[in-house]
Short mmCIF file of C-alpha atoms and ligand atoms in Angstrom, two decimals:
data_model
loop_
_atom_site.label_atom_id
_atom_site.label_comp_id
_atom_site.label_asym_id
_atom_site.label_seq_id
_atom_site.Cartn_x
_atom_site.Cartn_y
_atom_site.Cartn_z
CA MET A 48 -42.15 -21.43 -76.64
CA THR A 49 -43.32 -22.20 -73.16
CA ASP A 50 -42.29 -21.20 -69.71
CA ASN A 51 -40.34 -24.28 -68.89
CA VAL A 52 -38.57 -24.94 -72.18
CA THR A 53 -35.19 -23.36 -72.69
CA LEU A 54 -34.43 -23.10 -76.36
CA SER A 55 -31.02 -22.67 -77.81
CA THR A 56 -30.19 -19.31 -79.36
CA GLU A 57 -30.26 -20.94 -82.83
CA GLN A 58 -33.87 -22.20 -82.24
CA GLN A 59 -34.84 -18.84 -80.86
CA ALA A 60 -33.51 -17.23 -84.11
CA GLN A 61 -36.51 -18.81 -85.95
CA PRO A 62 -39.58 -17.43 -84.08
CA GLN A 63 -42.99 -17.21 -85.65
CA PHE A 64 -44.83 -13.93 -86.05
CA ALA A 65 -47.88 -14.90 -88.16
CA GLU A 66 -50.57 -14.40 -85.57
CA GLY A 67 -49.27 -10.96 -84.54
CA ASP A 68 -49.16 -9.99 -88.31
CA ARG A 69 -52.77 -11.09 -88.58
CA ILE A 70 -53.83 -8.80 -85.70
CA ALA A 71 -51.78 -5.89 -87.20
CA GLU A 72 -53.78 -6.19 -90.36
CA ARG A 73 -57.02 -5.92 -88.51
CA ALA A 74 -55.78 -3.09 -86.27
CA ALA A 75 -54.60 -1.09 -89.34
CA LYS A 76 -58.15 -0.80 -90.52
CA VAL A 77 -59.24 1.07 -87.39
CA PHE A 78 -56.16 2.75 -85.96
CA VAL A 79 -53.89 5.39 -87.51
CA GLY A 80 -51.01 3.01 -88.07
CA THR A 81 -51.34 -0.34 -86.34
CA ALA A 82 -51.63 0.76 -82.63
CA GLY A 83 -53.89 2.76 -80.39
CA SER A 84 -50.73 4.61 -79.36
CA PRO A 85 -47.96 4.79 -82.00
CA GLY A 86 -45.09 4.51 -79.52
CA ARG A 87 -45.95 0.86 -79.05
CA THR A 88 -45.13 0.12 -82.66
CA SER A 89 -41.92 -1.82 -82.51
CA ALA A 90 -39.52 -0.81 -85.33
CA MET A 91 -38.30 -4.44 -85.50
CA LEU A 92 -41.78 -5.84 -86.20
CA GLY A 93 -43.31 -2.82 -87.98
CA ARG A 94 -46.22 -3.27 -85.56
CA PRO A 95 -46.78 -3.62 -81.82
CA LEU A 96 -45.82 -6.73 -80.00
CA TYR A 97 -49.25 -8.27 -79.39
CA LEU A 98 -49.20 -9.90 -75.99
CA GLN A 99 -50.93 -12.90 -74.75
CA LYS A 100 -49.72 -12.36 -71.18
CA ALA A 101 -46.86 -10.81 -69.16
CA ASP A 102 -45.45 -12.29 -66.03
CA GLY A 103 -42.41 -11.39 -64.00
CA ALA A 104 -39.56 -10.41 -66.35
CA TYR A 105 -41.25 -12.04 -69.29
CA LEU A 106 -43.54 -11.04 -72.13
CA TYR A 107 -45.43 -13.78 -74.01
CA ASP A 108 -46.71 -12.86 -77.43
CA VAL A 109 -49.71 -14.17 -79.37
CA ASP A 110 -47.36 -16.37 -81.44
CA GLY A 111 -46.13 -18.16 -78.34
CA ASN A 112 -42.76 -16.47 -78.23
CA ARG A 113 -41.31 -15.67 -74.86
CA TYR A 114 -39.09 -12.63 -74.34
CA ILE A 115 -36.99 -11.45 -71.51
CA ASP A 116 -38.14 -7.93 -71.39
CA TYR A 117 -35.89 -4.84 -71.33
CA HIS A 118 -38.58 -2.28 -72.12
CA SER A 119 -40.66 -2.76 -69.01
CA SER A 120 -43.57 -0.64 -70.47
CA SER A 121 -41.29 2.26 -71.02
CA GLY A 122 -40.04 2.02 -67.53
CA ALA A 123 -43.40 1.91 -65.96
CA THR A 124 -43.22 -1.76 -64.85
CA PHE A 125 -40.43 -1.39 -62.26
CA LEU A 126 -41.34 -4.41 -60.11
CA GLY A 127 -42.04 -6.73 -63.09
CA TYR A 128 -45.34 -7.90 -64.40
CA ASN A 129 -48.05 -9.42 -62.40
CA HIS A 130 -46.49 -8.89 -59.07
CA PRO A 131 -48.66 -11.01 -56.63
CA ARG A 132 -48.72 -8.41 -53.81
CA VAL A 133 -49.53 -5.48 -56.11
CA LYS A 134 -52.13 -7.61 -57.86
CA ARG A 135 -53.80 -8.47 -54.56
CA ALA A 136 -53.88 -4.87 -53.48
CA MET A 137 -55.55 -3.94 -56.77
CA LEU A 138 -58.06 -6.66 -56.45
CA GLU A 139 -58.89 -5.35 -52.95
CA ALA A 140 -59.67 -2.02 -54.50
CA VAL A 141 -61.84 -3.73 -57.17
CA GLU A 142 -63.74 -5.52 -54.36
CA MET A 143 -64.33 -2.09 -52.64
CA GLY A 144 -66.36 -1.00 -55.78
CA TYR A 145 -63.67 0.23 -58.17
CA PHE A 146 -64.38 3.95 -57.87
CA CYS A 147 -62.62 7.09 -58.85
CA ASN A 148 -62.92 10.75 -57.84
CA TYR A 149 -63.25 9.77 -54.06
CA GLU A 150 -60.45 9.30 -51.63
CA THR A 151 -59.45 6.59 -49.01
CA GLU A 152 -56.98 6.48 -46.16
CA ALA A 153 -54.64 4.73 -48.62
CA HIS A 154 -54.43 8.09 -50.51
CA ALA A 155 -53.04 9.76 -47.38
CA GLU A 156 -50.77 6.81 -46.66
CA ILE A 157 -49.12 6.75 -50.07
CA ALA A 158 -48.62 10.58 -49.97
CA GLU A 159 -46.91 10.12 -46.54
CA LEU A 160 -44.65 7.46 -47.94
CA ILE A 161 -43.83 9.62 -50.97
CA CYS A 162 -42.84 12.50 -48.66
CA ASP A 163 -40.80 10.22 -46.59
CA SER A 164 -38.94 8.90 -49.64
CA VAL A 165 -38.39 11.85 -51.95
CA PRO A 166 -36.26 14.66 -50.53
CA SER A 167 -38.16 17.58 -52.12
CA ALA A 168 -41.64 16.22 -51.28
CA GLU A 169 -43.50 18.03 -48.55
CA ARG A 170 -46.91 18.03 -50.33
CA VAL A 171 -48.32 15.78 -53.04
CA ARG A 172 -50.85 16.33 -55.85
CA PHE A 173 -51.81 13.33 -58.08
CA SER A 174 -51.94 13.23 -61.86
CA ASN A 175 -52.56 10.25 -64.16
CA THR A 176 -49.49 10.55 -66.47
CA GLY A 177 -46.09 12.11 -66.63
CA THR A 178 -47.31 14.63 -69.30
CA GLU A 179 -50.01 15.86 -66.95
CA ALA A 180 -47.65 16.06 -64.07
CA THR A 181 -45.09 18.29 -65.85
CA LEU A 182 -47.93 20.39 -67.25
CA ALA A 183 -49.18 20.97 -63.74
CA ALA A 184 -45.75 21.70 -62.34
CA ILE A 185 -44.98 24.33 -65.04
CA ARG A 186 -48.38 25.92 -64.55
CA LEU A 187 -47.80 26.08 -60.81
CA ALA A 188 -44.29 27.59 -61.29
CA ARG A 189 -45.81 30.28 -63.58
CA ALA A 190 -48.48 31.15 -61.04
CA VAL A 191 -46.13 31.39 -58.08
CA THR A 192 -43.52 33.43 -59.76
CA GLY A 193 -45.83 35.56 -62.03
CA ARG A 194 -43.45 34.77 -64.87
CA SER A 195 -44.10 32.97 -68.12
CA LYS A 196 -40.85 31.69 -69.58
CA VAL A 197 -39.65 28.01 -69.23
CA LEU A 198 -35.98 27.11 -69.55
CA LYS A 199 -35.33 23.61 -70.73
CA PHE A 200 -32.40 21.54 -71.94
CA GLU A 201 -31.63 20.10 -75.35
CA GLY A 202 -32.40 16.33 -75.33
CA HIS A 203 -34.54 16.36 -72.30
CA PHE A 204 -38.10 15.12 -72.65
CA HIS A 205 -40.95 16.32 -70.43
CA GLY A 206 -44.09 14.83 -72.04
CA MET A 207 -46.33 15.64 -74.95
CA HIS A 208 -47.70 19.06 -74.28
CA GLU A 209 -47.14 22.49 -75.77
CA LEU A 210 -45.41 23.86 -72.74
CA ALA A 211 -41.98 22.16 -73.15
CA TRP A 212 -42.04 19.77 -76.07
CA TYR A 213 -39.14 21.25 -77.93
CA ASN A 214 -35.66 19.96 -78.97
CA SER A 215 -35.96 16.64 -77.23
CA ARG A 216 -35.28 14.57 -80.34
CA LYS A 217 -33.76 17.16 -82.70
CA PRO A 218 -30.23 17.16 -84.14
CA ALA A 219 -27.86 18.94 -81.78
CA THR A 220 -27.11 22.50 -82.89
CA GLU A 221 -24.70 25.14 -81.77
CA PRO A 222 -25.95 27.70 -79.24
CA ASN A 223 -25.94 31.43 -80.18
CA GLU A 224 -24.00 34.01 -78.19
CA HIS A 225 -26.66 33.89 -75.44
CA GLY A 226 -26.40 30.19 -75.00
CA GLU A 227 -29.68 29.50 -76.70
CA ILE A 228 -30.36 26.58 -79.02
CA GLU A 229 -32.61 27.37 -82.00
CA LEU A 230 -36.07 26.39 -80.90
CA ALA A 231 -37.59 23.34 -82.78
CA ALA A 232 -40.93 21.88 -81.70
CA ASP A 233 -41.00 18.10 -81.46
CA THR A 234 -44.45 17.91 -83.04
CA ALA A 235 -46.52 19.60 -85.57
CA GLY A 236 -49.45 21.62 -84.18
CA ILE A 237 -47.64 23.83 -81.61
CA PRO A 238 -48.66 27.36 -82.41
CA ALA A 239 -45.74 29.74 -82.98
CA GLU A 240 -47.13 31.87 -80.10
CA PHE A 241 -45.82 29.23 -77.63
CA ASP A 242 -42.24 29.74 -79.00
CA SER A 243 -41.80 33.01 -77.00
CA THR A 244 -42.45 31.12 -73.81
CA VAL A 245 -39.66 28.48 -74.06
CA VAL A 246 -35.92 28.85 -74.11
CA VAL A 247 -33.63 25.85 -74.84
CA THR A 248 -30.01 25.57 -73.83
CA ARG A 249 -27.32 22.90 -73.59
CA PHE A 250 -27.10 20.49 -70.60
CA ASN A 251 -23.85 20.01 -68.84
CA ASP A 252 -22.49 23.27 -70.53
CA PRO A 253 -22.04 25.92 -67.86
CA GLU A 254 -21.08 28.62 -70.36
CA SER A 255 -24.29 28.27 -72.43
CA PHE A 256 -26.43 27.90 -69.33
CA LEU A 257 -24.95 30.98 -67.64
CA ALA A 258 -25.24 33.12 -70.75
CA CYS A 259 -28.85 32.13 -71.02
CA MET A 260 -29.52 33.02 -67.42
CA ARG A 261 -27.87 36.44 -67.93
CA ARG A 262 -29.85 37.11 -71.02
CA HIS A 263 -33.17 36.24 -69.39
CA LYS A 264 -32.53 37.43 -65.91
CA GLY A 265 -35.70 37.51 -63.86
CA GLU A 266 -37.85 36.02 -66.75
CA PHE A 267 -37.90 32.35 -66.00
CA ALA A 268 -40.82 30.87 -64.19
CA CYS A 269 -38.95 27.66 -63.97
CA ILE A 270 -36.00 25.59 -65.09
CA ILE A 271 -37.15 22.05 -65.89
CA MET A 272 -34.72 19.12 -66.30
CA GLU A 273 -34.31 15.40 -66.24
CA PRO A 274 -31.81 14.75 -63.40
CA ILE A 275 -30.43 11.99 -65.66
CA MET A 276 -31.01 12.03 -69.38
CA TYR A 277 -32.48 8.60 -69.63
CA ASN A 278 -34.56 9.63 -72.60
CA ALA A 279 -31.32 10.27 -74.64
CA GLY A 280 -29.79 6.93 -73.70
CA CYS A 281 -28.86 7.63 -70.08
CA ILE A 282 -26.39 10.54 -70.60
CA TYR A 283 -24.94 11.30 -67.21
CA THR A 284 -25.27 14.60 -65.29
CA ASP A 285 -22.16 16.46 -64.16
CA PRO A 286 -22.84 16.99 -60.44
CA GLU A 287 -21.13 20.41 -60.59
CA PHE A 288 -23.41 21.53 -63.32
CA ALA A 289 -26.44 20.29 -61.46
CA ALA A 290 -25.25 22.34 -58.35
CA MET A 291 -24.84 25.36 -60.55
CA VAL A 292 -28.32 25.02 -61.85
CA ARG A 293 -29.68 24.78 -58.35
CA GLU A 294 -27.80 27.92 -57.33
CA GLN A 295 -28.83 29.94 -60.36
CA ALA A 296 -32.47 29.01 -59.97
CA THR A 297 -32.51 30.19 -56.37
CA ALA A 298 -30.52 33.40 -57.20
CA ASP A 299 -32.84 34.19 -60.11
CA GLY A 300 -36.10 33.26 -58.23
CA ALA A 301 -37.04 30.60 -60.83
CA VAL A 302 -38.59 27.35 -59.64
CA LEU A 303 -36.40 24.33 -60.21
CA ILE A 304 -38.40 21.35 -61.45
CA TYR A 305 -36.84 17.89 -61.58
CA ASP A 306 -38.79 15.83 -63.96
CA GLU A 307 -38.30 12.48 -62.38
CA VAL A 308 -40.96 10.68 -64.31
CA LEU A 309 -38.41 8.19 -65.41
CA SER A 310 -35.64 8.56 -62.78
CA GLY A 311 -37.93 8.59 -59.68
CA PHE A 312 -37.36 5.47 -57.47
CA ARG A 313 -35.07 4.09 -60.26
CA MET A 314 -31.78 4.06 -58.51
CA GLY A 315 -32.90 4.62 -54.97
CA LEU A 316 -36.04 5.73 -53.14
CA GLY A 317 -35.06 9.43 -53.50
CA GLY A 318 -34.42 9.06 -57.22
CA GLY A 319 -32.21 11.32 -59.22
CA GLN A 320 -32.28 14.21 -56.69
CA GLU A 321 -30.98 11.96 -53.96
CA HIS A 322 -28.33 10.58 -56.29
CA LEU A 323 -27.18 14.05 -57.14
CA GLY A 324 -27.63 15.34 -53.57
CA ILE A 325 -29.72 18.28 -54.82
CA THR A 326 -33.17 19.23 -53.67
CA PRO A 327 -35.39 20.82 -56.40
CA ASP A 328 -38.45 22.95 -55.60
CA LEU A 329 -40.86 20.71 -57.44
CA THR A 330 -40.61 17.14 -58.70
CA THR A 331 -42.75 15.18 -61.14
CA LEU A 332 -43.14 11.38 -60.55
CA ALA A 333 -44.78 8.71 -62.58
CA LYS A 334 -43.77 5.28 -64.09
CA ALA A 335 -41.92 3.48 -61.18
CA LEU A 336 -44.37 5.14 -58.76
CA GLY A 337 -46.97 2.83 -60.23
CA GLY A 338 -44.85 -0.11 -59.54
CA CYS A 339 -46.33 -2.42 -62.17
CA GLY A 340 -47.42 -0.09 -64.95
CA LEU A 341 -50.23 1.61 -63.18
CA PRO A 342 -51.24 5.06 -64.46
CA ILE A 343 -50.42 7.20 -61.45
CA ALA A 344 -48.38 10.24 -61.35
CA ALA A 345 -47.77 13.18 -58.99
CA VAL A 346 -46.37 16.66 -58.57
CA VAL A 347 -44.59 16.94 -55.27
CA GLY A 348 -42.59 19.73 -53.74
CA LYS A 349 -41.91 22.33 -51.14
CA ARG A 350 -44.91 23.29 -49.09
CA GLU A 351 -44.80 27.02 -49.78
CA ILE A 352 -44.76 26.41 -53.57
CA MET A 353 -47.29 23.51 -53.46
CA GLU A 354 -49.70 25.68 -51.53
CA GLY A 355 -50.07 27.69 -54.78
CA LEU A 356 -52.37 24.82 -55.85
CA ASN A 357 -56.07 24.92 -55.19
CA PRO A 358 -57.88 25.04 -52.82
CA ILE A 359 -55.28 26.98 -50.79
CA GLY A 360 -53.81 28.76 -53.84
CA LYS A 361 -55.28 29.81 -57.24
CA THR A 362 -53.61 27.24 -59.54
CA VAL A 363 -56.17 24.62 -60.44
CA VAL A 364 -54.96 21.10 -60.88
CA SER A 365 -57.49 18.36 -60.61
CA GLY A 366 -59.05 15.51 -62.52
CA THR A 367 -61.78 12.76 -62.43
CA TYR A 368 -59.32 9.90 -62.60
CA THR A 369 -56.33 11.21 -60.66
CA GLY A 370 -55.47 9.10 -57.65
CA HIS A 371 -57.78 6.28 -58.92
CA VAL A 372 -58.45 3.97 -56.06
CA MET A 373 -57.11 0.89 -57.90
CA HIS A 374 -53.90 2.63 -58.82
CA VAL A 375 -53.42 4.13 -55.42
CA TYR A 376 -53.87 0.72 -53.73
CA GLY A 377 -51.46 -0.92 -56.24
CA ALA A 378 -48.85 1.90 -56.02
CA LEU A 379 -49.01 1.94 -52.25
CA GLU A 380 -48.15 -1.71 -52.08
CA ALA A 381 -45.45 -1.23 -54.74
CA LEU A 382 -43.92 1.54 -52.68
CA LYS A 383 -43.92 -0.59 -49.59
CA ILE A 384 -41.97 -3.24 -51.52
CA MET A 385 -39.47 -0.75 -52.74
CA ARG A 386 -38.98 0.47 -49.24
CA GLU A 387 -38.11 -2.96 -47.85
CA PRO A 388 -34.45 -3.39 -46.64
CA GLY A 389 -32.15 -4.76 -49.36
CA PHE A 390 -34.48 -3.77 -52.34
CA TYR A 391 -32.11 -1.29 -53.90
CA GLU A 392 -28.97 -3.28 -52.94
CA ARG A 393 -30.29 -6.11 -55.01
CA MET A 394 -31.23 -3.85 -57.92
CA GLY A 395 -27.75 -2.31 -57.80
CA ALA A 396 -26.13 -5.73 -57.93
CA LEU A 397 -28.24 -6.77 -60.87
CA ALA A 398 -27.39 -3.42 -62.64
CA GLN A 399 -23.66 -3.97 -62.12
CA ARG A 400 -23.90 -7.60 -63.41
CA LEU A 401 -25.87 -6.58 -66.47
CA TYR A 402 -23.82 -3.39 -67.43
CA ASP A 403 -20.46 -5.02 -66.75
CA GLY A 404 -21.59 -8.06 -68.65
CA LEU A 405 -22.78 -6.05 -71.64
CA ARG A 406 -19.46 -4.14 -71.74
CA GLU A 407 -17.60 -7.52 -71.75
CA VAL A 408 -19.73 -8.98 -74.46
CA LEU A 409 -19.47 -5.85 -76.70
CA SER A 410 -15.71 -5.74 -76.31
CA GLY A 411 -15.41 -9.52 -76.74
CA THR A 412 -17.30 -9.26 -80.05
CA GLY A 413 -15.29 -6.25 -81.15
CA THR A 414 -18.42 -4.05 -81.18
CA PRO A 415 -17.66 -0.28 -80.61
CA ALA A 416 -20.19 0.83 -78.06
CA VAL A 417 -20.53 2.59 -74.69
CA VAL A 418 -23.01 1.21 -72.12
CA GLN A 419 -24.34 3.92 -69.82
CA GLY A 420 -26.45 2.86 -66.96
CA LEU A 421 -27.68 4.17 -63.58
CA GLY A 422 -29.93 2.12 -61.46
CA ALA A 423 -32.39 0.05 -63.36
CA ARG A 424 -32.10 1.85 -66.69
CA PHE A 425 -29.46 2.03 -69.32
CA GLY A 426 -28.65 2.80 -72.97
CA ILE A 427 -26.24 1.15 -75.42
CA HIS A 428 -24.51 3.80 -77.48
CA PHE A 429 -23.34 1.76 -80.55
CA GLY A 430 -20.70 3.47 -82.71
CA ILE A 431 -19.18 5.46 -79.90
CA GLU A 432 -15.77 4.23 -78.73
CA ALA A 433 -15.26 5.88 -75.37
CA GLY A 434 -17.36 7.08 -72.41
CA PRO A 435 -18.51 8.26 -70.06
CA LEU A 436 -20.89 10.44 -72.07
CA TYR A 437 -22.09 13.75 -70.73
CA HIS A 438 -23.12 15.63 -73.92
CA TYR A 439 -26.14 15.27 -76.11
CA ARG A 440 -24.27 16.50 -79.05
CA ASP A 441 -21.60 13.73 -78.67
CA VAL A 442 -24.24 11.10 -78.62
CA ALA A 443 -26.45 12.59 -81.35
CA ARG A 444 -23.46 12.76 -83.66
CA GLY A 445 -21.83 9.39 -82.92
CA PHE A 446 -24.65 7.00 -82.31
CA ASP A 447 -24.84 4.25 -84.96
CA SER A 448 -28.60 3.98 -85.28
CA ALA A 449 -28.39 1.66 -88.26
CA PHE A 450 -26.45 -0.99 -86.38
CA ASN A 451 -28.68 -0.52 -83.33
CA ALA A 452 -31.66 -1.39 -85.46
CA VAL A 453 -30.07 -4.56 -86.86
CA PHE A 454 -28.99 -5.64 -83.33
CA ALA A 455 -32.41 -5.02 -81.89
CA ARG A 456 -33.96 -7.21 -84.60
CA GLU A 457 -31.48 -9.99 -83.94
CA ALA A 458 -32.07 -9.72 -80.20
CA LEU A 459 -35.78 -10.00 -80.76
CA LYS A 460 -35.30 -13.24 -82.72
CA ARG A 461 -33.36 -14.51 -79.70
CA GLY A 462 -36.08 -13.77 -77.21
CA LEU A 463 -34.88 -10.30 -75.90
CA TYR A 464 -37.22 -7.51 -76.11
CA LEU A 465 -35.56 -4.08 -76.48
CA HIS A 466 -38.10 -1.64 -77.75
CA GLU A 467 -37.10 0.50 -80.68
CA TYR A 468 -39.03 3.38 -82.26
CA GLY A 469 -37.03 3.32 -85.49
CA SER A 470 -34.03 5.32 -86.58
CA SER A 471 -33.23 7.76 -83.87
CA LEU A 472 -30.52 10.23 -83.00
CA THR A 473 -29.86 8.74 -79.57
CA PRO A 474 -30.21 5.22 -78.04
CA ASN A 475 -33.58 4.31 -76.60
CA HIS A 476 -33.55 3.72 -72.86
CA HIS A 477 -33.82 0.16 -71.78
CA GLY A 478 -34.31 -1.28 -68.34
CA PHE A 479 -34.75 -4.23 -66.12
CA THR A 480 -37.21 -4.85 -63.30
CA ALA A 481 -37.12 -6.24 -59.77
CA ALA A 482 -38.51 -9.54 -61.20
CA HIS A 483 -35.32 -10.16 -63.29
CA THR A 484 -32.95 -12.72 -61.73
CA GLU A 485 -29.25 -13.27 -62.12
CA ARG A 486 -30.09 -16.16 -64.40
CA ASP A 487 -32.12 -13.82 -66.59
CA ILE A 488 -29.16 -11.50 -66.83
CA ASP A 489 -26.72 -14.24 -67.65
CA GLU A 490 -29.19 -15.63 -70.27
CA THR A 491 -29.47 -12.09 -71.68
CA LEU A 492 -25.66 -11.75 -71.97
CA ASP A 493 -25.47 -15.11 -73.91
CA ARG A 494 -28.27 -14.03 -76.20
CA THR A 495 -26.72 -10.53 -76.63
CA GLU A 496 -23.48 -12.08 -77.77
CA SER A 497 -25.24 -14.20 -80.33
CA ALA A 498 -27.33 -11.27 -81.51
CA LEU A 499 -24.22 -9.06 -81.84
CA ARG A 500 -22.39 -11.67 -83.98
CA ALA A 501 -25.40 -11.99 -86.24
CA ALA A 502 -25.85 -8.23 -86.43
CA GLN A 503 -22.16 -7.82 -87.44
CA CYS A 504 -22.65 -10.46 -90.17
CA ALA A 505 -25.89 -8.81 -91.41
CA SER A 506 -24.24 -5.37 -91.35
CA SER A 507 -21.10 -6.43 -93.16
CA GLY A 508 -22.92 -8.54 -95.76
C1 PLP Q 781 -38.85 12.36 -68.19
C2 PLP Q 781 -40.22 12.23 -68.67
N1 PLP Q 781 -41.14 13.13 -68.50
C3 PLP Q 781 -42.45 13.00 -68.95
C4 PLP Q 781 -42.78 11.88 -69.68
C5 PLP Q 781 -44.25 11.76 -70.14
O1 PLP Q 781 -44.84 10.75 -69.35
P1 PLP Q 781 -46.22 10.01 -69.88
O2 PLP Q 781 -45.90 9.15 -71.04
O3 PLP Q 781 -46.67 9.28 -68.67
O4 PLP Q 781 -47.11 11.11 -70.29
C6 PLP Q 781 -41.86 10.83 -69.86
C7 PLP Q 781 -42.32 9.68 -70.66
O5 PLP Q 781 -41.50 8.89 -71.06
C8 PLP Q 781 -40.57 11.07 -69.39
O6 PLP Q 781 -39.69 10.10 -69.54
#
């Protein structure tokens, strides 16, 4: 397939994958699995999608197949691939000598723009990834409060470290009389000693949350949450619940951390906190901050808390590669693009067109599913008849993961890339970018309809 050839959905249902399979065989001899990072393995292919190039809203694999992309590098490519302005800015940094562990005026400029965009941001500290940013935020919260416990919510994901990687992808369970969910680490290798530092409760469930706060009064260093549960398929946040969490954190003296690694800049410059109208104490940012998939992240927050960081405070958070010049230059240009008038209006209009269109196609094909979307990211909750969905337990119990897998495979054959990790309890989050056009969305809806019909045949046969 080439750029300028539009193939019918029937033709697209016969793509070739031989070259990618050949690379997978080679890779399997040197990686554990077929990828340098296993999250890249597509459940539909049983291996990563090996790319030849990426441009705008499209991925081009080594077999010559072109896909309209709805993965966008797990949400990191917010402006689309190969954005000419971001690319130029990065090339400028390359020309400067491509250094790290030094600073430029651009570092101060991007920090100014972040403070101007994100309500909670008065000071900025860079990280490379979301995982590092949440780790740093929790460490800082512990240092400034002198407490050790972390309160997190079932179904929320905060990166792959020992401090909070619990119950993000586990079956929903009933809380005990103190509102606590039985702790379940999301990976092997977390020492049991860490268990005493984490408490998990239900999201959007005031009773469980309040019981937990009563039980652990004065013990929490922080309450960490995704302001929208994108990681569980875009489960919405009850604004009253969010207000209660804010109030309780303040009353208890716990630091409220909004993990906006995925939600930051996604539905507006101020991200989830602006959407909810709530200002947390600390915020973690990554993904869309890098505009086009650049590894740049940050902890931002209120000055008096951020000044707990070195060199003013005693909490050390630093790194050789943080605020890498190339990523700062690229991200600065990306942020300037996001701040241009009309940017979010256009994204909002595309979101409406896509989500309304998907709902129409699902209902027209008689497929039970709920589409939940906010800003540029969404989830398709196959098997669930009615939304809106506010509870992890409802999604984890109702989601038809088997049908989802068949649909994703049929979509792939038709040139739509929706990344899937394999059978999961909740839908994966999908998303579009600023490079997607109305035409891409309309083409997507046609291909989705065809993929749904094929998936229904495959599932019933
Ligand atoms: C809300 C949230 N926090 C943290 C992370 C971890 O970020 P990273 O993969 O950059 O380490 C992710 C990644 O998906 C995320 O969605």
